[in-house]
Coordinates of C-alpha atoms in Angstrom, one line a residue:
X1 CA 0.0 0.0 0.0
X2 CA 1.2 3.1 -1.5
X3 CA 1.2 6.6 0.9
X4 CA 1.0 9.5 -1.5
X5 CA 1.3 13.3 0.6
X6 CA -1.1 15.3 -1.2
X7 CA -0.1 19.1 -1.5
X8 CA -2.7 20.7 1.4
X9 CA -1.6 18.5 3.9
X10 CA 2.2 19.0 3.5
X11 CA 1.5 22.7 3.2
X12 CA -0.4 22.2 6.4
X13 CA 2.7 20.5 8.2
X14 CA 5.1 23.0 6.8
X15 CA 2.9 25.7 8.5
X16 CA 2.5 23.3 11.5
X17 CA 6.1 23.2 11.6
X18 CA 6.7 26.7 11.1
X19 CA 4.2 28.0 13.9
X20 CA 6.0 25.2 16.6
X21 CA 9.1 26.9 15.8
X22 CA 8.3 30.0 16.6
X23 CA 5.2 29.8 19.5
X24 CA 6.3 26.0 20.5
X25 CA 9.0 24.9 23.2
X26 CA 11.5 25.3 20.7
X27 CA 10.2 28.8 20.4
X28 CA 13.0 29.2 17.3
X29 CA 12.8 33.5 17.0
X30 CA 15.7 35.4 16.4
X31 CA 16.3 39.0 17.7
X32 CA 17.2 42.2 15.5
X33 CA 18.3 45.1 17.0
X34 CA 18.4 48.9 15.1
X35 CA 21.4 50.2 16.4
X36 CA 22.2 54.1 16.6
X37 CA 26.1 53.5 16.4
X38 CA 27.8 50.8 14.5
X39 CA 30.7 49.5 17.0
X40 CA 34.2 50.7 15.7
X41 CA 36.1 47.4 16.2
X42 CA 35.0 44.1 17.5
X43 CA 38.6 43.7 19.0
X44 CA 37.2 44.1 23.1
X45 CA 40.6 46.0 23.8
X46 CA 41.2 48.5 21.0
X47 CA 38.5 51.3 21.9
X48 CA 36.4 51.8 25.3
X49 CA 33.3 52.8 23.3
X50 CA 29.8 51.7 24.7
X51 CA 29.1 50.4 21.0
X52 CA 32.4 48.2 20.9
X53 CA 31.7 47.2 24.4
X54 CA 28.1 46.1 24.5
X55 CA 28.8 44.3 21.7
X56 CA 31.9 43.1 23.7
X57 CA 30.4 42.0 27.0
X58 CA 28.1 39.7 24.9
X59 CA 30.9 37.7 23.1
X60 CA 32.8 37.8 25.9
X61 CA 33.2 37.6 29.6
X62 CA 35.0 39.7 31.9
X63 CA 36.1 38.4 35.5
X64 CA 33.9 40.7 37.3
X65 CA 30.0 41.8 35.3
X66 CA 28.1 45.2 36.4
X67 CA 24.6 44.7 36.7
X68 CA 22.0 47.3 35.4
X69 CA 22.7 50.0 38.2
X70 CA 26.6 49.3 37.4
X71 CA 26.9 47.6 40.8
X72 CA 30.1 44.6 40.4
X73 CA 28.7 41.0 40.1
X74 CA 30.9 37.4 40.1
X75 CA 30.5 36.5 36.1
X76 CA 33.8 34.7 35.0
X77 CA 35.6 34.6 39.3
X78 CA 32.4 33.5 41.4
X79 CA 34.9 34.8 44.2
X80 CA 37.3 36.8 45.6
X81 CA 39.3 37.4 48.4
X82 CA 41.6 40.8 49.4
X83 CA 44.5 40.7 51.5
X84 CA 46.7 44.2 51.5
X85 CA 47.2 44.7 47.8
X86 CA 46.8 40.7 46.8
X87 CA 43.5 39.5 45.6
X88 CA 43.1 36.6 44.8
X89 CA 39.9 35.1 41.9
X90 CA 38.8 31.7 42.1
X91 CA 37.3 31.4 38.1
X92 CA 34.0 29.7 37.7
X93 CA 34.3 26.0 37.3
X94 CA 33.6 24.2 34.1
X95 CA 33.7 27.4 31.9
X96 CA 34.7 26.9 28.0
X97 CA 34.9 29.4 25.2
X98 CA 32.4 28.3 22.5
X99 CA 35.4 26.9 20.5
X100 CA 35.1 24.4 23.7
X101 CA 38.3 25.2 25.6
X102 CA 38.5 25.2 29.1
X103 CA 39.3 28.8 30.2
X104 CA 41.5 28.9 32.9
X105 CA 43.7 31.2 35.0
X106 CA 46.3 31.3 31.9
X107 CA 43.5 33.0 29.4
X108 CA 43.1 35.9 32.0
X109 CA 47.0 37.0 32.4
X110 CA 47.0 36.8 28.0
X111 CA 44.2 39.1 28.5
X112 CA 45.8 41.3 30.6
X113 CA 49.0 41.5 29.1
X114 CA 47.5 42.3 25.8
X115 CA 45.7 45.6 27.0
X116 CA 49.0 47.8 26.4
X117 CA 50.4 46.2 23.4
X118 CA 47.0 47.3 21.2
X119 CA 48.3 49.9 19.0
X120 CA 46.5 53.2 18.2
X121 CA 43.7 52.8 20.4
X122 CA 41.4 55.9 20.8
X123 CA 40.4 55.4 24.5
X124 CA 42.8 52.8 25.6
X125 CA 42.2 49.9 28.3
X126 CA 45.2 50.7 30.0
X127 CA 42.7 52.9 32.1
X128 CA 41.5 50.1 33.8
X129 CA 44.5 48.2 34.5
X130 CA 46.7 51.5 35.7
X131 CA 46.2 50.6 39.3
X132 CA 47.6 46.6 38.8
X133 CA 51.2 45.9 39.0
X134 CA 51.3 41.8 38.7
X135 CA 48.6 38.9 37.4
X136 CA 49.7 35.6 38.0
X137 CA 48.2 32.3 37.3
X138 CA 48.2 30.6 40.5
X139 CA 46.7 27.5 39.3
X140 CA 44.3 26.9 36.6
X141 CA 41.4 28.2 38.5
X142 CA 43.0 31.2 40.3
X143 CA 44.2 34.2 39.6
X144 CA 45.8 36.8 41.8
X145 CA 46.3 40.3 41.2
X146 CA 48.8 42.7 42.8
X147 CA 48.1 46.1 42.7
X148 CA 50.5 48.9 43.4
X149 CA 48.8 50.0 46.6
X150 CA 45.0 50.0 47.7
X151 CA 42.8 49.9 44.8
X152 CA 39.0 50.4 45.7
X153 CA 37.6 50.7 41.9
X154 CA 39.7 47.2 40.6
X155 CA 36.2 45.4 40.4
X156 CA 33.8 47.8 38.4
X157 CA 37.2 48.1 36.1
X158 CA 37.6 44.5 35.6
X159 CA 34.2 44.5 34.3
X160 CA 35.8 46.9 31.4
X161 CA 38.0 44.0 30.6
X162 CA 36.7 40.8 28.4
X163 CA 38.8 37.7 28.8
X164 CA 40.2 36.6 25.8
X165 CA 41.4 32.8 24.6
X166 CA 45.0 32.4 24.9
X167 CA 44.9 29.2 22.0
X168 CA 42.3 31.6 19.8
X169 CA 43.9 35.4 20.1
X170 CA 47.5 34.4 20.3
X171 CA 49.9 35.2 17.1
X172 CA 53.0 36.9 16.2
X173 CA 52.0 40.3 16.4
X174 CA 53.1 41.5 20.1
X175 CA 49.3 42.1 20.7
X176 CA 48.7 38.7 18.9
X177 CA 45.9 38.6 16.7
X178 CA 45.9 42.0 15.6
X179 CA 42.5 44.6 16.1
X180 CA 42.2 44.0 11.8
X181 CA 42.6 40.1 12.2
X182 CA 39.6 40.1 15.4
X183 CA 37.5 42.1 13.0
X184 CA 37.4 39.6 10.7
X185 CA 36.4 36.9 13.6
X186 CA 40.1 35.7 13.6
X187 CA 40.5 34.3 17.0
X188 CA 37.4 36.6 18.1
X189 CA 36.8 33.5 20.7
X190 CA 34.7 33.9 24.2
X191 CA 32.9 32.7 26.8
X192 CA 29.6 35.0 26.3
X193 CA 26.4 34.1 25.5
X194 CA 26.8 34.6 22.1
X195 CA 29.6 34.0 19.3
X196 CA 30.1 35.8 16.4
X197 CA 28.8 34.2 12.9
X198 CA 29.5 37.6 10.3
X199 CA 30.3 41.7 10.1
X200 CA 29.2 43.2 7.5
X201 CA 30.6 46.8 8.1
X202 CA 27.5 49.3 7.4
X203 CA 24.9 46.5 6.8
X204 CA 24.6 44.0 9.8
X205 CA 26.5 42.5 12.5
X206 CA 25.4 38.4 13.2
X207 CA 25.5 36.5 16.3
X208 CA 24.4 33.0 17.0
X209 CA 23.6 31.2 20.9
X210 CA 26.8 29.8 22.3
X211 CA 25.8 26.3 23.1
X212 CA 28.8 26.3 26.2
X213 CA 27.7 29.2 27.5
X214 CA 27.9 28.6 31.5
X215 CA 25.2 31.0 32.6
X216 CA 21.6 31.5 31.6
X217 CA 20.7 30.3 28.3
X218 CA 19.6 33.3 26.4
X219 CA 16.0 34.0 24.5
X220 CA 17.2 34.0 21.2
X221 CA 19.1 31.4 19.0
X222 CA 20.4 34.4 17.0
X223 CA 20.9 38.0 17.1
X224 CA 20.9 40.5 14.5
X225 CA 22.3 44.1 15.1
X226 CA 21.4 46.6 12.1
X227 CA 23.7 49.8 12.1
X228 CA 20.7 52.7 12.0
X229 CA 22.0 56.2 12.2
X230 CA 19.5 57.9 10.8
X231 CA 16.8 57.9 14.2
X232 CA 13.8 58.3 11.8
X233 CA 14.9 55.2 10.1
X234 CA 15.1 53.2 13.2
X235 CA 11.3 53.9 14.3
X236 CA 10.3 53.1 10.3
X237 CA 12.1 50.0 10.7
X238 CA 10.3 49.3 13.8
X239 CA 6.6 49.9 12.6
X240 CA 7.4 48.1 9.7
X241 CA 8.5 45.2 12.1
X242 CA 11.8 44.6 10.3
X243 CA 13.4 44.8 13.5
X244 CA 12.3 44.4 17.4
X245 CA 14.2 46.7 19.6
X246 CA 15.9 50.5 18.8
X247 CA 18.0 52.6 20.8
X248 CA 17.1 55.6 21.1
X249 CA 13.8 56.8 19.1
X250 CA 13.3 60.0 18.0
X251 CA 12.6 62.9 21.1
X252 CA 9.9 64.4 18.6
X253 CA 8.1 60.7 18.3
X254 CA 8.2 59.6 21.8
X255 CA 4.9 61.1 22.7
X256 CA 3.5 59.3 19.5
X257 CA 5.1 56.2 19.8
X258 CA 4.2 55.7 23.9
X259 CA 0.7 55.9 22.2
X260 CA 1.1 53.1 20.2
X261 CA -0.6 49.3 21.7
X262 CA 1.8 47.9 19.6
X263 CA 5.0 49.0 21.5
X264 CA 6.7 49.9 24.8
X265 CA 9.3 52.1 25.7
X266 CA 11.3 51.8 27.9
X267 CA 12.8 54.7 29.7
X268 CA 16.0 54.5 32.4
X269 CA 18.4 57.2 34.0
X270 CA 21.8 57.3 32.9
X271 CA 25.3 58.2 34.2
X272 CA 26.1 59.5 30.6
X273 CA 27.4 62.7 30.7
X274 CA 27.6 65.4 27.8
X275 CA 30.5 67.7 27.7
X276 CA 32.3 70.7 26.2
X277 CA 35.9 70.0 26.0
X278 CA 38.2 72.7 24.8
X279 CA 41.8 72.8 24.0
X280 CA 43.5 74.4 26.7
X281 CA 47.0 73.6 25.2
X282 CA 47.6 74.0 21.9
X283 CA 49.7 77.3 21.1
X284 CA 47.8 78.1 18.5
X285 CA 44.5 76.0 18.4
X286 CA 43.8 75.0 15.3
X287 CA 40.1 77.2 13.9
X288 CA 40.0 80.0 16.2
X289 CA 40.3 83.0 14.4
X290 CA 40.0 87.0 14.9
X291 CA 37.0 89.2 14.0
X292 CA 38.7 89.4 11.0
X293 CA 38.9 85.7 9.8
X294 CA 43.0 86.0 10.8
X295 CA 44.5 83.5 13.1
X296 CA 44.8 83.7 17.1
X297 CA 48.4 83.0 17.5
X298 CA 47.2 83.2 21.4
X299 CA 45.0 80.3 22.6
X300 CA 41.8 81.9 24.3
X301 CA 40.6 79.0 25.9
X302 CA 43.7 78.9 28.2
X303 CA 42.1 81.9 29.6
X304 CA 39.9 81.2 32.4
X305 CA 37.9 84.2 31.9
X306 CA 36.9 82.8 28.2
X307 CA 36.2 78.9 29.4
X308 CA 33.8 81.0 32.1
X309 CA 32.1 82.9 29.3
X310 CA 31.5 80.0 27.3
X311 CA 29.6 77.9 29.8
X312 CA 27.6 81.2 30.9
X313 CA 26.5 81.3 27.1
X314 CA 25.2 77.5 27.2
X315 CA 21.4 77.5 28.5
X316 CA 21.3 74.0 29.4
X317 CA 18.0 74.2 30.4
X318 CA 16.4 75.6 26.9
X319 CA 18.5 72.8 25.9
X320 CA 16.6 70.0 27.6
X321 CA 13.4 71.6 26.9
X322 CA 13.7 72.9 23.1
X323 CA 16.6 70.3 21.7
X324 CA 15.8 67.3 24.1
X325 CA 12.4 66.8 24.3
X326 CA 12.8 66.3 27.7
X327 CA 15.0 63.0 27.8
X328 CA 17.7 64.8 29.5
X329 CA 18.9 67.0 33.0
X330 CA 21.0 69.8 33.2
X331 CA 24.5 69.0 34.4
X332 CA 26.6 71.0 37.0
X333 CA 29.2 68.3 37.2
X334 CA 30.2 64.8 35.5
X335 CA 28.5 63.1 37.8
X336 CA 24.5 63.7 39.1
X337 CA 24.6 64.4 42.9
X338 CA 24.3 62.6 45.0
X339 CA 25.9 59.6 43.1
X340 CA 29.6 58.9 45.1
X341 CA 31.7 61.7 44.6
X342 CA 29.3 64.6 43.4
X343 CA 29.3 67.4 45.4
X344 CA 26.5 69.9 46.6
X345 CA 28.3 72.5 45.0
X346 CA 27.5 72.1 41.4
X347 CA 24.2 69.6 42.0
X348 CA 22.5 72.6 39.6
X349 CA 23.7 73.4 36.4
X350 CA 25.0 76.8 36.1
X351 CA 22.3 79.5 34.8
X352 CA 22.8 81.5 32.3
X353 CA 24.3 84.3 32.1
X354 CA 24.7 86.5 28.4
X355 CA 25.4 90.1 30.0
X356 CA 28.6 88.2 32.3
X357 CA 29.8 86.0 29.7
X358 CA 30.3 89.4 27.7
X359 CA 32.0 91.1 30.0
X360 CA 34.0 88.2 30.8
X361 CA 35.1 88.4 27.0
X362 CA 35.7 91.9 27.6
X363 CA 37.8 91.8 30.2
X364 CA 39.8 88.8 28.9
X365 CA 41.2 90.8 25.8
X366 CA 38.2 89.7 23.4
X367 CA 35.4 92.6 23.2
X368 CA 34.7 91.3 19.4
X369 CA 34.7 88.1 20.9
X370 CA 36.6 85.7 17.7
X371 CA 35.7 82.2 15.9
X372 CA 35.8 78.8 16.2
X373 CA 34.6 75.1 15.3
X374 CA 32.8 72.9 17.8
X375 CA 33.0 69.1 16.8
X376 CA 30.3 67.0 17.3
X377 CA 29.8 63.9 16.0
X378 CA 26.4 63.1 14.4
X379 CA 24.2 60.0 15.2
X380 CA 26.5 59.0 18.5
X381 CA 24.2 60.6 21.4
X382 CA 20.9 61.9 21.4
X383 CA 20.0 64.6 19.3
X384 CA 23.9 65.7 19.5
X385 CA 24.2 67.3 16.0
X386 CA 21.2 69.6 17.3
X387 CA 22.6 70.3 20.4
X388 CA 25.7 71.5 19.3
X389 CA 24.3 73.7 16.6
X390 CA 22.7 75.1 19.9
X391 CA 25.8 75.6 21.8
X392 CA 26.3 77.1 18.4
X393 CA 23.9 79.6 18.4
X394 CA 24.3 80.5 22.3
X395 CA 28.2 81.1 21.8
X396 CA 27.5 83.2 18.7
X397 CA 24.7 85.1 20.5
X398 CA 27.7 86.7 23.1
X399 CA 30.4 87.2 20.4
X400 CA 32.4 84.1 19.7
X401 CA 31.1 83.2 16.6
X402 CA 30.9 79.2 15.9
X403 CA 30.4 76.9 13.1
X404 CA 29.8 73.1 13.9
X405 CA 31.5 70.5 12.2
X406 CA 28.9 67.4 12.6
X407 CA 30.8 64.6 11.3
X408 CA 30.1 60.6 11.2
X409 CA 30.9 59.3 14.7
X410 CA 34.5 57.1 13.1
X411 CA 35.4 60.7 11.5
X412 CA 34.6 62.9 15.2
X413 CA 36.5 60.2 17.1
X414 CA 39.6 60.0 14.8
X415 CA 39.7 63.7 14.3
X416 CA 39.4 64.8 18.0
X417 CA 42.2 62.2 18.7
X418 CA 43.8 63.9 16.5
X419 CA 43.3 67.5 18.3
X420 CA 42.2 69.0 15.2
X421 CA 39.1 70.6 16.9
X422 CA 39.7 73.4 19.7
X423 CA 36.2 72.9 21.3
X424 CA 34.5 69.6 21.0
X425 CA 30.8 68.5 22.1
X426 CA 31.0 64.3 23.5
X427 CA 29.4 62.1 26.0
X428 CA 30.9 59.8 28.8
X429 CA 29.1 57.2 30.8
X430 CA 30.7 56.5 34.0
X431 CA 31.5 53.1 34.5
X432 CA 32.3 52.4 38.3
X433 CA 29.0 54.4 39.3
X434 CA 31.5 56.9 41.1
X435 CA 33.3 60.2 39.9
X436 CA 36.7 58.9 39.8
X437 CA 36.0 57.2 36.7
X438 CA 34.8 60.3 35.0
X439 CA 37.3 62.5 36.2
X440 CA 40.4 59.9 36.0
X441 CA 39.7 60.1 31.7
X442 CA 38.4 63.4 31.3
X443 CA 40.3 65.6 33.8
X444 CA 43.5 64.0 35.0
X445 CA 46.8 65.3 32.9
X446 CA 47.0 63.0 30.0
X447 CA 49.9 60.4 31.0
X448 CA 49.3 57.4 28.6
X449 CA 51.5 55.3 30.0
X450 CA 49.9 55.0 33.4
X451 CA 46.5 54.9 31.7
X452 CA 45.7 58.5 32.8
X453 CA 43.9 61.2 31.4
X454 CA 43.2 58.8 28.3
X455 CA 39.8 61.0 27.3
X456 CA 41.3 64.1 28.0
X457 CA 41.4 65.2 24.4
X458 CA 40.9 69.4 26.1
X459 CA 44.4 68.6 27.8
X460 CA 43.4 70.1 31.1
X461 CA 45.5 70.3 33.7
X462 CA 45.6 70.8 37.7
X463 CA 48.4 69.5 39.6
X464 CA 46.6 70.0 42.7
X465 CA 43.3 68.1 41.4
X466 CA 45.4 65.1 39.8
X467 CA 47.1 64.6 43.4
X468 CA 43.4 64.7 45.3
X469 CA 42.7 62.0 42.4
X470 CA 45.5 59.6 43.2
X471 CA 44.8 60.0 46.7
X472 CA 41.5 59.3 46.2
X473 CA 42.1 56.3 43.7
X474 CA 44.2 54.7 46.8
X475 CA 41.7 55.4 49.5
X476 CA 39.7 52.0 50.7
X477 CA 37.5 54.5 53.3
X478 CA 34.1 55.2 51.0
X479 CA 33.7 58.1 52.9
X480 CA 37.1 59.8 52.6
X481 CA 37.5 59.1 48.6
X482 CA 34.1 60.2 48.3
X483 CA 35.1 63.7 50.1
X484 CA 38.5 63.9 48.0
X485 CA 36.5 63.1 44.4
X486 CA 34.4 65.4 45.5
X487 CA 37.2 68.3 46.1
X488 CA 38.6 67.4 42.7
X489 CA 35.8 67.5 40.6
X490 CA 35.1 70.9 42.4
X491 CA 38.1 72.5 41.5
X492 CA 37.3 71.0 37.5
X493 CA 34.3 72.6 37.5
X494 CA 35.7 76.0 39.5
X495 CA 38.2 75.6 36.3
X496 CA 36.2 75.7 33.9
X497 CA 38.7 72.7 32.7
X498 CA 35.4 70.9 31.1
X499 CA 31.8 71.9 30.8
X500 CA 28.8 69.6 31.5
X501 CA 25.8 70.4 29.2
X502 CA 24.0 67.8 30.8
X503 CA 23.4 63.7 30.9
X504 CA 21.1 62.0 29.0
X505 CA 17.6 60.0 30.1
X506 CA 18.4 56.3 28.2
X507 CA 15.0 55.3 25.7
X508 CA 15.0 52.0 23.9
X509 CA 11.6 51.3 21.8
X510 CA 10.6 47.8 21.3
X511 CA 7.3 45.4 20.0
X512 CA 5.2 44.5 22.8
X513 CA 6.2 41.0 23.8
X514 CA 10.1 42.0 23.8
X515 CA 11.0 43.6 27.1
X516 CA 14.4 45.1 27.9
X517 CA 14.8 46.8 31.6
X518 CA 17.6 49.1 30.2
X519 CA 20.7 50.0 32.2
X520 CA 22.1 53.1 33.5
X521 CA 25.0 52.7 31.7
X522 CA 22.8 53.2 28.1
X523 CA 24.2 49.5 26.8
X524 CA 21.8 47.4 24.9
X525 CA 22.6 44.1 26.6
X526 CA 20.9 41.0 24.5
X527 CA 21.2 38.4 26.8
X528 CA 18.8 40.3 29.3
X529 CA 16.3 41.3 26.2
X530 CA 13.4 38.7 26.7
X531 CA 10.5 37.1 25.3
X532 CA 7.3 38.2 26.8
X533 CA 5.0 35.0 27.6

């Protein structure tokens, strides 16, 4: 007897098959995410970037995870132990990289030892590692770490730092494989939820589940980032249902899109703060000009008096309102207060103040005031092409005429590393959840080779503030490094050495059965983006 599958019935089992996969205990669905910001480098140690290292943190793990409200959790060591300057990691039992090595104590010193052997890094790692003098392998499932005296932040900072596979990342480069050869997925090997399956530069980025992942098993078998500059393109994308979650939506559409049964937003605080940095070294800077259009062979913004005017020009608060939409708070300092290390001093940002900021001018040397160029990159932070042609406009409005140069966040990045911009607008979120992290990038004097100052593109510099800082950074009493950030970022601020615009409210958009909590530090995290039941 003869079975013969008639066309409406295999169609029905194909559709049978189909619907189990994605509603069924399977539950088969994959995950594509709209990015704002296409990472710069998959290589976890060549730029701290929150694109590179979301992106990162999901191929990877580090020793030490920050949870939503950057607060350190065991990931990679379950445990620790401190003795003087010695701590010692016990590493998570059982662990492989999804190439199915065993990662032991070994993997973490590679890692380590790789950090300042990356050539031409932006924003190096070597921040994070400036307070450790020694990491040894003990034994292959514990580590110990020297540092070169007390070191309160060394947790939340080796959550900045993804372990990498010794067999996989090794090669005869002194780095090993090289930032173009982990790119390209060469030895791009971790123990994160996920593992790397294709980058196509501009187009998409492709994960896929790692089956030995050690922790949770994630929602989705595969994930699919979509670079999305262009914020009107990301909410099309997402009422078209080509893609599940974006990063930041439009200000202008929120109130629409809250409307909208189909979708939730989700809105958290954030520790990202947006600055102002100016040159305050170059001898001429490059783009400030007289009245005339002729060259400044004198820097202005080494004069107090000038960084003063500038920030008395900036209403930070038509800024939230007009520019923002509302996603946003005035800043006084790099850090809200009354987070660790903000002081009641600048808790308010700085009204302002047009008939002062003249004067100030005035008295500096510049009653015509002169020109310049703000950077600003264009599509990295909220609405920041729109709020530097504000700063713009507010500048202009006491004197110092300004032209923006918005350029494609790779293009900003390179060219302020370059110094080639004497005032430039950028964010920083602050990865320890205290102020040393802020100011130890931003404000310290730039020394590269202690991992100091690494962000400090302005080149600001106060002896007396950097020595509260390293007594602060070697200060195990919460209350007494808390009352020495707090002095240093004071006199910053009292500087003028950096100006705060103000720090950004964090919005992701999504469907309504995906639900992301958000964190404070503004990463899209994957593996805690879930399937509502």
């Amino acid at each position: 007897m003869s079975f013969r599958l008639t066309r409406a019935f295999a169609g029905g089992v194909a559709a049978l098959a189909i619907a189990f996969s994605a509603h069924g205990t399977a539950m088969a669905r994959d995950l594509t995410v709209g990015l704002k910001t296409e990472p710069s480098s998959l290589d976890p140690q060549y730029h701290s970037l929150t694109p590179n290292t979301q992106i990162a943190l999901t191929i990877f793990d580090p020793l030490v995870r920050a949870d939503k409200e950057l607060k350190p959790t065991p990931a990679l060591a379950e445990s620790w132990t401190v003795d003087g300057n010695v701590w010692t990691f016990k590493l998570r039992p059982g662990v492989k990289f999804s190439d199915g090595t065993p990662l032991t104590a070994d993997d973490v010193v590679f890692t380590f030892e790789r950090v300042p052997k990356v050539p031409n890094s932006p924003s190096p790692f070597t921040l994070y590692l400036k307070d450790v003098a020694k990491t040894e392998a003990v034994d292959p499932q514990t580590v110990r770490i020297t540092t070169k005296g007390p070191s309160p932040l060394l947790l939340p900072n080796l959550g900045q730092l993804p372990i990498l596979s010794r067999k996989a990342a090794s090669g005869p480069a002194p780095e090993g494989k090289t930032t173009t050869e982990l790119n390209s997925g060469d030895g791009l090997v971790g123990t994160g939820p996920y593992k790397l399956v294709s980058w196509r530069r501009g187009a998409e980025l492709v994960l896929a589940r790692n089956d030995n992942y050690w922790g949770k098993k994630p929602a989705w078998d595969k994930v699919v980032y979509r670079p999305m500059t262009n914020a009107a393109s990301r909410v099309a994308a997402l009422l078209a249902g080509d893609v599940d979650l974006i990063e930041d939506p439009p200000t202008d559409d929120l109130p629409r899109l809250k409307k909208d049964k189909n979708l939730t937003i989700q809105e958290t605080p954030s520790v990202r703060v947006m600055y102002v940095a100016m040159d305050q070294f170059g001898e001429p800077s490059p783009g400030i000009t007289d009245a005339d259009g002729k060259p400044l062979a004198k820097n202005p913004l080494k004069d107090k008096r000038v960084r003063e005017a500038l920030s008395l020009a900036i209403d930070r608060k038509a800024i939230e309102e007009r520019v923002m939409g509302g996603v946003a708070k005035p800043a006084g300092n790099l850090l809200p207060y009354p987070m660790f290390g903000a002081s009641k001093a600048h808790a308010d940002a700085p009204k302002p103040d047009v008939n002062k900021a003249k004067q100030l001018l005035k008295d500096a040397g510049y009653p015509n005031g002169f020109s310049i160029t703000l950077g600003a990159p264009s599509g990295r932070y909220i609405n920041d092409s729109k709020v530097a042609q504000a700063i713009a406009s507010m500048w202009t409005r006491i004197g110092v005429k300004t032209a923006v140069e918005a350029s494609a966040p790779p293009v900003f990045f390179k060219n302020r590393d370059s110094y080639k911009y004497s005032a430039y607008l950028a964010g920083w979120s602050v990865t320890s959840g205290e102020m040393s992290n802020a100011l130890g990038s931003l404000a310290v004097t730039p020394d590269p080779a202690k991992g100091l100052g690494t962000t400090n593109r302005g080149r600001y510099s106060n002896p007396k503030m950097d020595e509260l800082y390293m007594q602060a950074a070697t200060t195990m009493d919460d209350a007494k490094r808390a009352e020495l950030l707090s002095k240093a970022a004071d006199m910053v601020m009292d500087d003028y050495g950096i100006l705060p615009v103000h720090f950004e409210l964090s919005v992701w958009a999504m469907k309504k059965d995906v639900f992301y909590p958000g964190r404070s530090d503004q990463m899209t995290q994957v593996q805690d983006v879930t399937l509502k039941k």
